[in-house]
Amino acid sequence: MEKRRFFLEIAYFGQAYHGWQIQNNAISVQEVLNKALEILLREPVETTGAGRTDTGVHAKQLYAHFDAAPIGILADQDRFIHSLNALLPFDVAVKRLIEVAADAHARFDATHRSYEYHLHFQKDPFLYPYSCFMRDRPDVVKMNEAAQFLLGKQDFECFSKSHTQVFTNICDIRRAEWVWQQDGRLLFYITADRFLRNMVRAIVGTSLEIGLKGRPASFMQEVIKSKDRKKAGVSVPAHGLYLTEVAYPYI
């Protein structure tokens, strides 16, 4: 039977993984997902993800596609999801199986992606793996002023990890906002059509230069115009970062 294309919606806690993408000498989410699919479908399966996440970064929503004949267990979505989750480790979960067009692509068809960065300011051992602890509270009003310089289509080379092979550093940021939560935590929300490697963590680090170290809000614009990673702030720890949404016109 001819193979068809399926999307999987997955979520994972990234602490144990060296990101999404398969690597030679380290465990990745893609590797454990491919192995579980191979056991379940009894044939080699290669998944393609919506994008890569860095080591230790979490995902509340990520899509990956694969091709398979829609027979056997694949014909029963609930049974398939239950069986696949039983094969996956506790920190990776499959939420949905969606049959899509043969040319649908988890990476290239995504219209936007959203991330959150989580900060907390009261030491809490139960929050540590999920949020970044900071002793001092930043000036969020000034950080939100700086966030306005991020909006729109621009060259964000200054926030990209060095020596990455990408065809362009242009990204269209549609939302960048710091919001206090009722429990005293601080979240940074950012949405764009695409992101460069390490981009969100570098933006958060630069924002904290403004909110904690007295730099003006215009420092953000200065860094962007420089196109120089050395001008930007240090990358914040990975464990506070979550990929929260990947959007498609047909899902």
mmCIF file of C-alpha atoms in Angstrom:
data_model
loop_
_atom_site.group_PDB
_atom_site.id
_atom_site.type_symbol
_atom_site.label_atom_id
_atom_site.label_comp_id
_atom_site.label_asym_id
_atom_site.label_seq_id
_atom_site.Cartn_x
_atom_site.Cartn_y
_atom_site.Cartn_z
ATOM 1 C CA MET A 1 0.000 0.000 0.000
ATOM 2 C CA GLU A 2 1.205 3.501 -0.831
ATOM 3 C CA LYS A 3 2.566 5.460 2.100
ATOM 4 C CA ARG A 4 0.840 8.586 3.351
ATOM 5 C CA ARG A 5 2.092 11.505 5.419
ATOM 6 C CA PHE A 6 1.226 12.018 9.080
ATOM 7 C CA PHE A 7 1.923 14.792 11.571
ATOM 8 C CA LEU A 8 2.570 14.009 15.221
ATOM 9 C CA GLU A 9 1.978 16.661 17.859
ATOM 10 C CA ILE A 10 4.399 16.035 20.704
ATOM 11 C CA ALA A 11 5.541 17.615 23.968
ATOM 12 C CA TYR A 12 8.686 16.977 25.976
ATOM 13 C CA PHE A 13 10.638 17.994 29.049
ATOM 14 C CA GLY A 14 14.074 18.683 27.618
ATOM 15 C CA GLN A 15 16.413 18.292 30.582
ATOM 16 C CA ALA A 16 17.672 14.837 29.579
ATOM 17 C CA TYR A 17 18.071 15.590 25.867
ATOM 18 C CA HIS A 18 20.565 17.349 23.657
ATOM 19 C CA GLY A 19 17.743 19.085 21.824
ATOM 20 C CA TRP A 20 15.342 17.770 19.208
ATOM 21 C CA GLN A 21 17.672 16.834 16.373
ATOM 22 C CA ILE A 22 19.533 13.525 16.099
ATOM 23 C CA GLN A 23 23.223 13.796 17.022
ATOM 24 C CA ASN A 24 26.100 11.359 16.754
ATOM 25 C CA ASN A 25 27.175 11.174 20.388
ATOM 26 C CA ALA A 26 24.209 12.402 22.429
ATOM 27 C CA ILE A 27 20.606 11.422 23.052
ATOM 28 C CA SER A 28 17.922 13.547 21.355
ATOM 29 C CA VAL A 29 14.128 13.650 21.308
ATOM 30 C CA GLN A 30 14.057 12.788 17.613
ATOM 31 C CA GLU A 31 16.127 9.667 18.247
ATOM 32 C CA VAL A 32 13.819 8.270 20.924
ATOM 33 C CA LEU A 33 10.738 9.104 18.837
ATOM 34 C CA ASN A 34 12.149 7.407 15.723
ATOM 35 C CA LYS A 35 13.041 4.283 17.712
ATOM 36 C CA ALA A 36 9.574 4.070 19.271
ATOM 37 C CA LEU A 37 7.895 4.485 15.875
ATOM 38 C CA GLU A 38 10.154 1.801 14.390
ATOM 39 C CA ILE A 39 9.147 -0.670 17.101
ATOM 40 C CA LEU A 40 5.460 0.148 16.749
ATOM 41 C CA LEU A 41 5.301 0.151 12.929
ATOM 42 C CA ARG A 42 7.900 -2.617 12.494
ATOM 43 C CA GLU A 43 9.874 -0.688 9.895
ATOM 44 C CA PRO A 44 12.470 2.126 9.915
ATOM 45 C CA VAL A 45 10.844 5.545 10.353
ATOM 46 C CA GLU A 46 12.447 8.955 9.811
ATOM 47 C CA THR A 47 10.712 11.966 11.314
ATOM 48 C CA THR A 48 11.136 15.615 10.273
ATOM 49 C CA GLY A 49 10.536 18.184 12.992
ATOM 50 C CA ALA A 50 9.178 21.719 12.858
ATOM 51 C CA GLY A 51 12.590 22.928 13.977
ATOM 52 C CA ARG A 52 15.378 22.202 16.389
ATOM 53 C CA THR A 53 15.468 23.092 20.066
ATOM 54 C CA ASP A 54 18.720 23.518 21.975
ATOM 55 C CA THR A 55 20.004 21.161 24.651
ATOM 56 C CA GLY A 56 17.792 21.320 27.735
ATOM 57 C CA VAL A 57 14.992 23.369 26.133
ATOM 58 C CA HIS A 58 11.418 22.131 26.624
ATOM 59 C CA ALA A 59 8.516 21.937 24.154
ATOM 60 C CA LYS A 60 4.847 22.181 25.037
ATOM 61 C CA GLN A 61 4.012 21.760 21.345
ATOM 62 C CA LEU A 62 6.164 20.569 18.461
ATOM 63 C CA TYR A 63 5.091 18.850 15.262
ATOM 64 C CA ALA A 64 6.990 16.223 13.304
ATOM 65 C CA HIS A 65 5.994 14.420 10.134
ATOM 66 C CA PHE A 66 6.658 10.891 8.905
ATOM 67 C CA ASP A 67 5.455 8.639 6.082
ATOM 68 C CA ALA A 68 3.792 5.253 6.550
ATOM 69 C CA ALA A 69 1.062 3.051 5.110
ATOM 70 C CA PRO A 70 -2.231 3.752 6.972
ATOM 71 C CA ILE A 71 -2.859 0.148 7.938
ATOM 72 C CA GLY A 72 -2.731 -1.878 11.138
ATOM 73 C CA ILE A 73 -2.332 0.198 14.268
ATOM 74 C CA LEU A 74 -2.147 3.435 12.263
ATOM 75 C CA ALA A 75 -5.796 2.951 11.295
ATOM 76 C CA ASP A 76 -6.842 3.410 14.940
ATOM 77 C CA GLN A 77 -5.618 6.812 16.148
ATOM 78 C CA ASP A 78 -6.420 6.337 19.843
ATOM 79 C CA ARG A 79 -4.731 2.943 19.973
ATOM 80 C CA PHE A 80 -1.730 4.266 18.048
ATOM 81 C CA ILE A 81 -1.212 7.216 20.428
ATOM 82 C CA HIS A 82 -1.661 5.021 23.510
ATOM 83 C CA SER A 83 0.805 2.423 22.204
ATOM 84 C CA LEU A 84 3.393 4.985 21.086
ATOM 85 C CA ASN A 85 3.273 6.768 24.441
ATOM 86 C CA ALA A 86 3.811 3.417 26.179
ATOM 87 C CA LEU A 87 7.056 3.012 24.217
ATOM 88 C CA LEU A 88 8.318 6.550 24.839
ATOM 89 C CA PRO A 89 10.126 7.639 28.017
ATOM 90 C CA PHE A 90 8.153 9.525 30.686
ATOM 91 C CA ASP A 91 9.445 12.918 29.520
ATOM 92 C CA VAL A 92 8.173 12.666 25.911
ATOM 93 C CA ALA A 93 4.471 12.538 25.089
ATOM 94 C CA VAL A 94 2.488 12.256 21.851
ATOM 95 C CA LYS A 95 -0.750 14.262 21.827
ATOM 96 C CA ARG A 96 -2.190 13.857 18.325
ATOM 97 C CA LEU A 97 -1.809 11.985 15.044
ATOM 98 C CA ILE A 98 -3.006 13.923 11.988
ATOM 99 C CA GLU A 99 -3.059 12.682 8.402
ATOM 100 C CA VAL A 100 -2.023 15.486 6.043
ATOM 101 C CA ALA A 101 -1.368 16.024 2.339
ATOM 102 C CA ALA A 102 1.556 14.160 0.814
ATOM 103 C CA ASP A 103 3.545 17.374 0.352
ATOM 104 C CA ALA A 104 2.839 18.827 3.810
ATOM 105 C CA HIS A 105 6.049 19.675 5.668
ATOM 106 C CA ALA A 106 6.433 20.113 9.416
ATOM 107 C CA ARG A 107 9.295 22.583 9.074
ATOM 108 C CA PHE A 108 8.646 24.576 5.911
ATOM 109 C CA ASP A 109 4.867 24.937 6.237
ATOM 110 C CA ALA A 110 4.865 26.468 9.724
ATOM 111 C CA THR A 111 3.546 30.035 9.638
ATOM 112 C CA HIS A 112 4.775 31.052 13.066
ATOM 113 C CA ARG A 113 6.350 29.733 16.239
ATOM 114 C CA SER A 114 6.012 30.930 19.827
ATOM 115 C CA TYR A 115 8.283 30.601 22.845
ATOM 116 C CA GLU A 116 8.061 31.452 26.541
ATOM 117 C CA TYR A 117 10.931 32.126 28.923
ATOM 118 C CA HIS A 118 10.188 31.600 32.635
ATOM 119 C CA LEU A 119 11.840 33.458 35.519
ATOM 120 C CA HIS A 120 11.188 33.181 39.268
ATOM 121 C CA PHE A 121 12.607 35.230 42.129
ATOM 122 C CA GLN A 122 11.991 33.210 45.284
ATOM 123 C CA LYS A 123 14.240 30.184 45.622
ATOM 124 C CA ASP A 124 12.151 27.074 45.053
ATOM 125 C CA PRO A 125 13.672 23.608 44.515
ATOM 126 C CA PHE A 126 10.475 22.441 42.807
ATOM 127 C CA LEU A 127 10.648 25.190 40.183
ATOM 128 C CA TYR A 128 14.355 24.827 39.406
ATOM 129 C CA PRO A 129 14.117 22.425 36.444
ATOM 130 C CA TYR A 130 11.274 24.420 34.869
ATOM 131 C CA SER A 131 12.216 28.059 35.413
ATOM 132 C CA CYS A 132 15.318 30.238 35.804
ATOM 133 C CA PHE A 133 15.900 31.583 39.315
ATOM 134 C CA MET A 134 17.078 35.182 39.710
ATOM 135 C CA ARG A 135 17.788 37.013 42.952
ATOM 136 C CA ASP A 136 16.959 40.541 41.774
ATOM 137 C CA ARG A 137 13.769 41.738 40.104
ATOM 138 C CA PRO A 138 14.335 43.582 36.811
ATOM 139 C CA ASP A 139 12.704 46.768 35.543
ATOM 140 C CA VAL A 140 9.992 45.171 33.412
ATOM 141 C CA VAL A 141 8.592 48.494 32.174
ATOM 142 C CA LYS A 142 11.937 49.330 30.610
ATOM 143 C CA MET A 143 12.333 45.797 29.236
ATOM 144 C CA ASN A 144 8.969 46.078 27.513
ATOM 145 C CA GLU A 145 10.047 49.411 26.018
ATOM 146 C CA ALA A 146 13.129 47.635 24.669
ATOM 147 C CA ALA A 147 10.988 44.764 23.345
ATOM 148 C CA GLN A 148 9.297 47.172 20.925
ATOM 149 C CA PHE A 149 12.581 47.412 19.003
ATOM 150 C CA LEU A 150 12.350 43.666 18.315
ATOM 151 C CA LEU A 151 9.070 43.846 16.416
ATOM 152 C CA GLY A 152 8.899 43.520 12.641
ATOM 153 C CA LYS A 153 11.076 42.004 9.942
ATOM 154 C CA GLN A 154 14.763 42.569 10.690
ATOM 155 C CA ASP A 155 18.224 41.029 10.553
ATOM 156 C CA PHE A 156 18.817 39.351 13.923
ATOM 157 C CA GLU A 157 22.354 38.087 13.342
ATOM 158 C CA CYS A 158 23.337 39.664 16.680
ATOM 159 C CA PHE A 159 21.286 37.034 18.532
ATOM 160 C CA SER A 160 22.377 34.006 16.509
ATOM 161 C CA LYS A 161 24.788 31.333 17.608
ATOM 162 C CA SER A 162 28.092 31.688 15.739
ATOM 163 C CA HIS A 163 28.916 29.630 12.636
ATOM 164 C CA THR A 164 25.381 28.445 11.931
ATOM 165 C CA GLN A 165 24.546 27.614 8.329
ATOM 166 C CA VAL A 166 21.323 29.465 7.547
ATOM 167 C CA PHE A 167 20.210 31.077 4.299
ATOM 168 C CA THR A 168 19.140 34.307 6.027
ATOM 169 C CA ASN A 169 19.173 36.001 9.420
ATOM 170 C CA ILE A 170 15.923 37.848 8.675
ATOM 171 C CA CYS A 171 13.040 37.035 11.039
ATOM 172 C CA ASP A 172 9.627 38.656 11.437
ATOM 173 C CA ILE A 173 8.875 39.046 15.159
ATOM 174 C CA ARG A 174 5.164 39.597 15.796
ATOM 175 C CA ARG A 175 5.057 39.609 19.595
ATOM 176 C CA ALA A 176 7.672 40.326 22.265
ATOM 177 C CA GLU A 177 6.312 41.011 25.750
ATOM 178 C CA TRP A 178 7.215 40.568 29.422
ATOM 179 C CA VAL A 179 4.271 39.736 31.713
ATOM 180 C CA TRP A 180 4.173 39.316 35.500
ATOM 181 C CA GLN A 181 2.195 36.285 36.663
ATOM 182 C CA GLN A 182 -0.091 36.187 39.699
ATOM 183 C CA ASP A 183 2.272 33.793 41.475
ATOM 184 C CA GLY A 184 5.163 36.276 41.200
ATOM 185 C CA ARG A 185 6.915 34.652 38.264
ATOM 186 C CA LEU A 186 7.881 36.626 35.149
ATOM 187 C CA LEU A 187 7.318 35.261 31.628
ATOM 188 C CA PHE A 188 8.647 36.512 28.307
ATOM 189 C CA TYR A 189 6.407 35.772 25.319
ATOM 190 C CA ILE A 190 7.795 35.915 21.792
ATOM 191 C CA THR A 191 6.288 34.918 18.431
ATOM 192 C CA ALA A 192 7.929 35.028 14.993
ATOM 193 C CA ASP A 193 7.803 33.353 11.607
ATOM 194 C CA ARG A 194 11.156 31.722 12.369
ATOM 195 C CA PHE A 195 13.970 31.831 14.912
ATOM 196 C CA LEU A 196 17.747 31.556 14.667
ATOM 197 C CA ARG A 197 19.716 29.159 16.859
ATOM 198 C CA ASN A 198 20.003 30.428 20.438
ATOM 199 C CA MET A 199 18.021 33.561 19.460
ATOM 200 C CA VAL A 200 15.430 33.654 22.232
ATOM 201 C CA ARG A 201 17.929 32.991 25.022
ATOM 202 C CA ALA A 202 20.184 35.761 23.678
ATOM 203 C CA ILE A 203 17.241 38.184 23.472
ATOM 204 C CA VAL A 204 16.311 37.416 27.088
ATOM 205 C CA GLY A 205 19.925 37.919 28.166
ATOM 206 C CA THR A 206 20.046 41.272 26.371
ATOM 207 C CA SER A 207 16.729 42.292 27.937
ATOM 208 C CA LEU A 208 18.144 41.578 31.388
ATOM 209 C CA GLU A 209 21.126 43.822 30.619
ATOM 210 C CA ILE A 210 18.505 46.571 30.300
ATOM 211 C CA GLY A 211 16.292 45.533 33.189
ATOM 212 C CA LEU A 212 19.025 44.803 35.737
ATOM 213 C CA LYS A 213 22.190 46.611 34.702
ATOM 214 C CA GLY A 214 20.884 50.076 33.888
ATOM 215 C CA ARG A 215 21.276 50.091 30.121
ATOM 216 C CA PRO A 216 18.695 52.212 28.272
ATOM 217 C CA ALA A 217 15.822 50.599 26.349
ATOM 218 C CA SER A 218 17.487 51.823 23.150
ATOM 219 C CA PHE A 219 20.370 49.412 23.840
ATOM 220 C CA MET A 220 18.212 46.731 22.209
ATOM 221 C CA GLN A 221 18.093 48.705 18.954
ATOM 222 C CA GLU A 222 21.829 49.362 19.189
ATOM 223 C CA VAL A 223 22.559 45.632 19.494
ATOM 224 C CA ILE A 224 20.276 44.721 16.565
ATOM 225 C CA LYS A 225 21.904 47.307 14.293
ATOM 226 C CA SER A 226 25.393 46.100 15.219
ATOM 227 C CA LYS A 227 24.767 42.557 13.864
ATOM 228 C CA ASP A 228 27.427 41.537 16.389
ATOM 229 C CA ARG A 229 26.742 38.681 18.819
ATOM 230 C CA LYS A 230 29.409 40.058 21.164
ATOM 231 C CA LYS A 231 27.354 43.209 21.707
ATOM 232 C CA ALA A 232 24.324 41.249 22.958
ATOM 233 C CA GLY A 233 23.827 39.859 26.450
ATOM 234 C CA VAL A 234 24.833 36.370 27.521
ATOM 235 C CA SER A 235 22.465 33.510 26.747
ATOM 236 C CA VAL A 236 20.253 32.645 29.699
ATOM 237 C CA PRO A 237 20.008 29.001 30.876
ATOM 238 C CA ALA A 238 18.109 26.595 28.621
ATOM 239 C CA HIS A 239 15.845 25.144 31.325
ATOM 240 C CA GLY A 240 13.684 28.290 31.444
ATOM 241 C CA LEU A 241 12.783 28.142 27.738
ATOM 242 C CA TYR A 242 9.694 26.491 26.228
ATOM 243 C CA LEU A 243 8.565 26.135 22.633
ATOM 244 C CA THR A 244 4.824 26.634 23.130
ATOM 245 C CA GLU A 245 3.213 26.749 19.684
ATOM 246 C CA VAL A 246 3.872 25.886 16.046
ATOM 247 C CA ALA A 247 1.102 27.007 13.694
ATOM 248 C CA TYR A 248 0.063 25.699 10.260
ATOM 249 C CA PRO A 249 -2.615 26.922 7.850
ATOM 250 C CA TYR A 250 -4.173 23.430 7.711
ATOM 251 C CA ILE A 251 -4.115 22.513 11.431
#
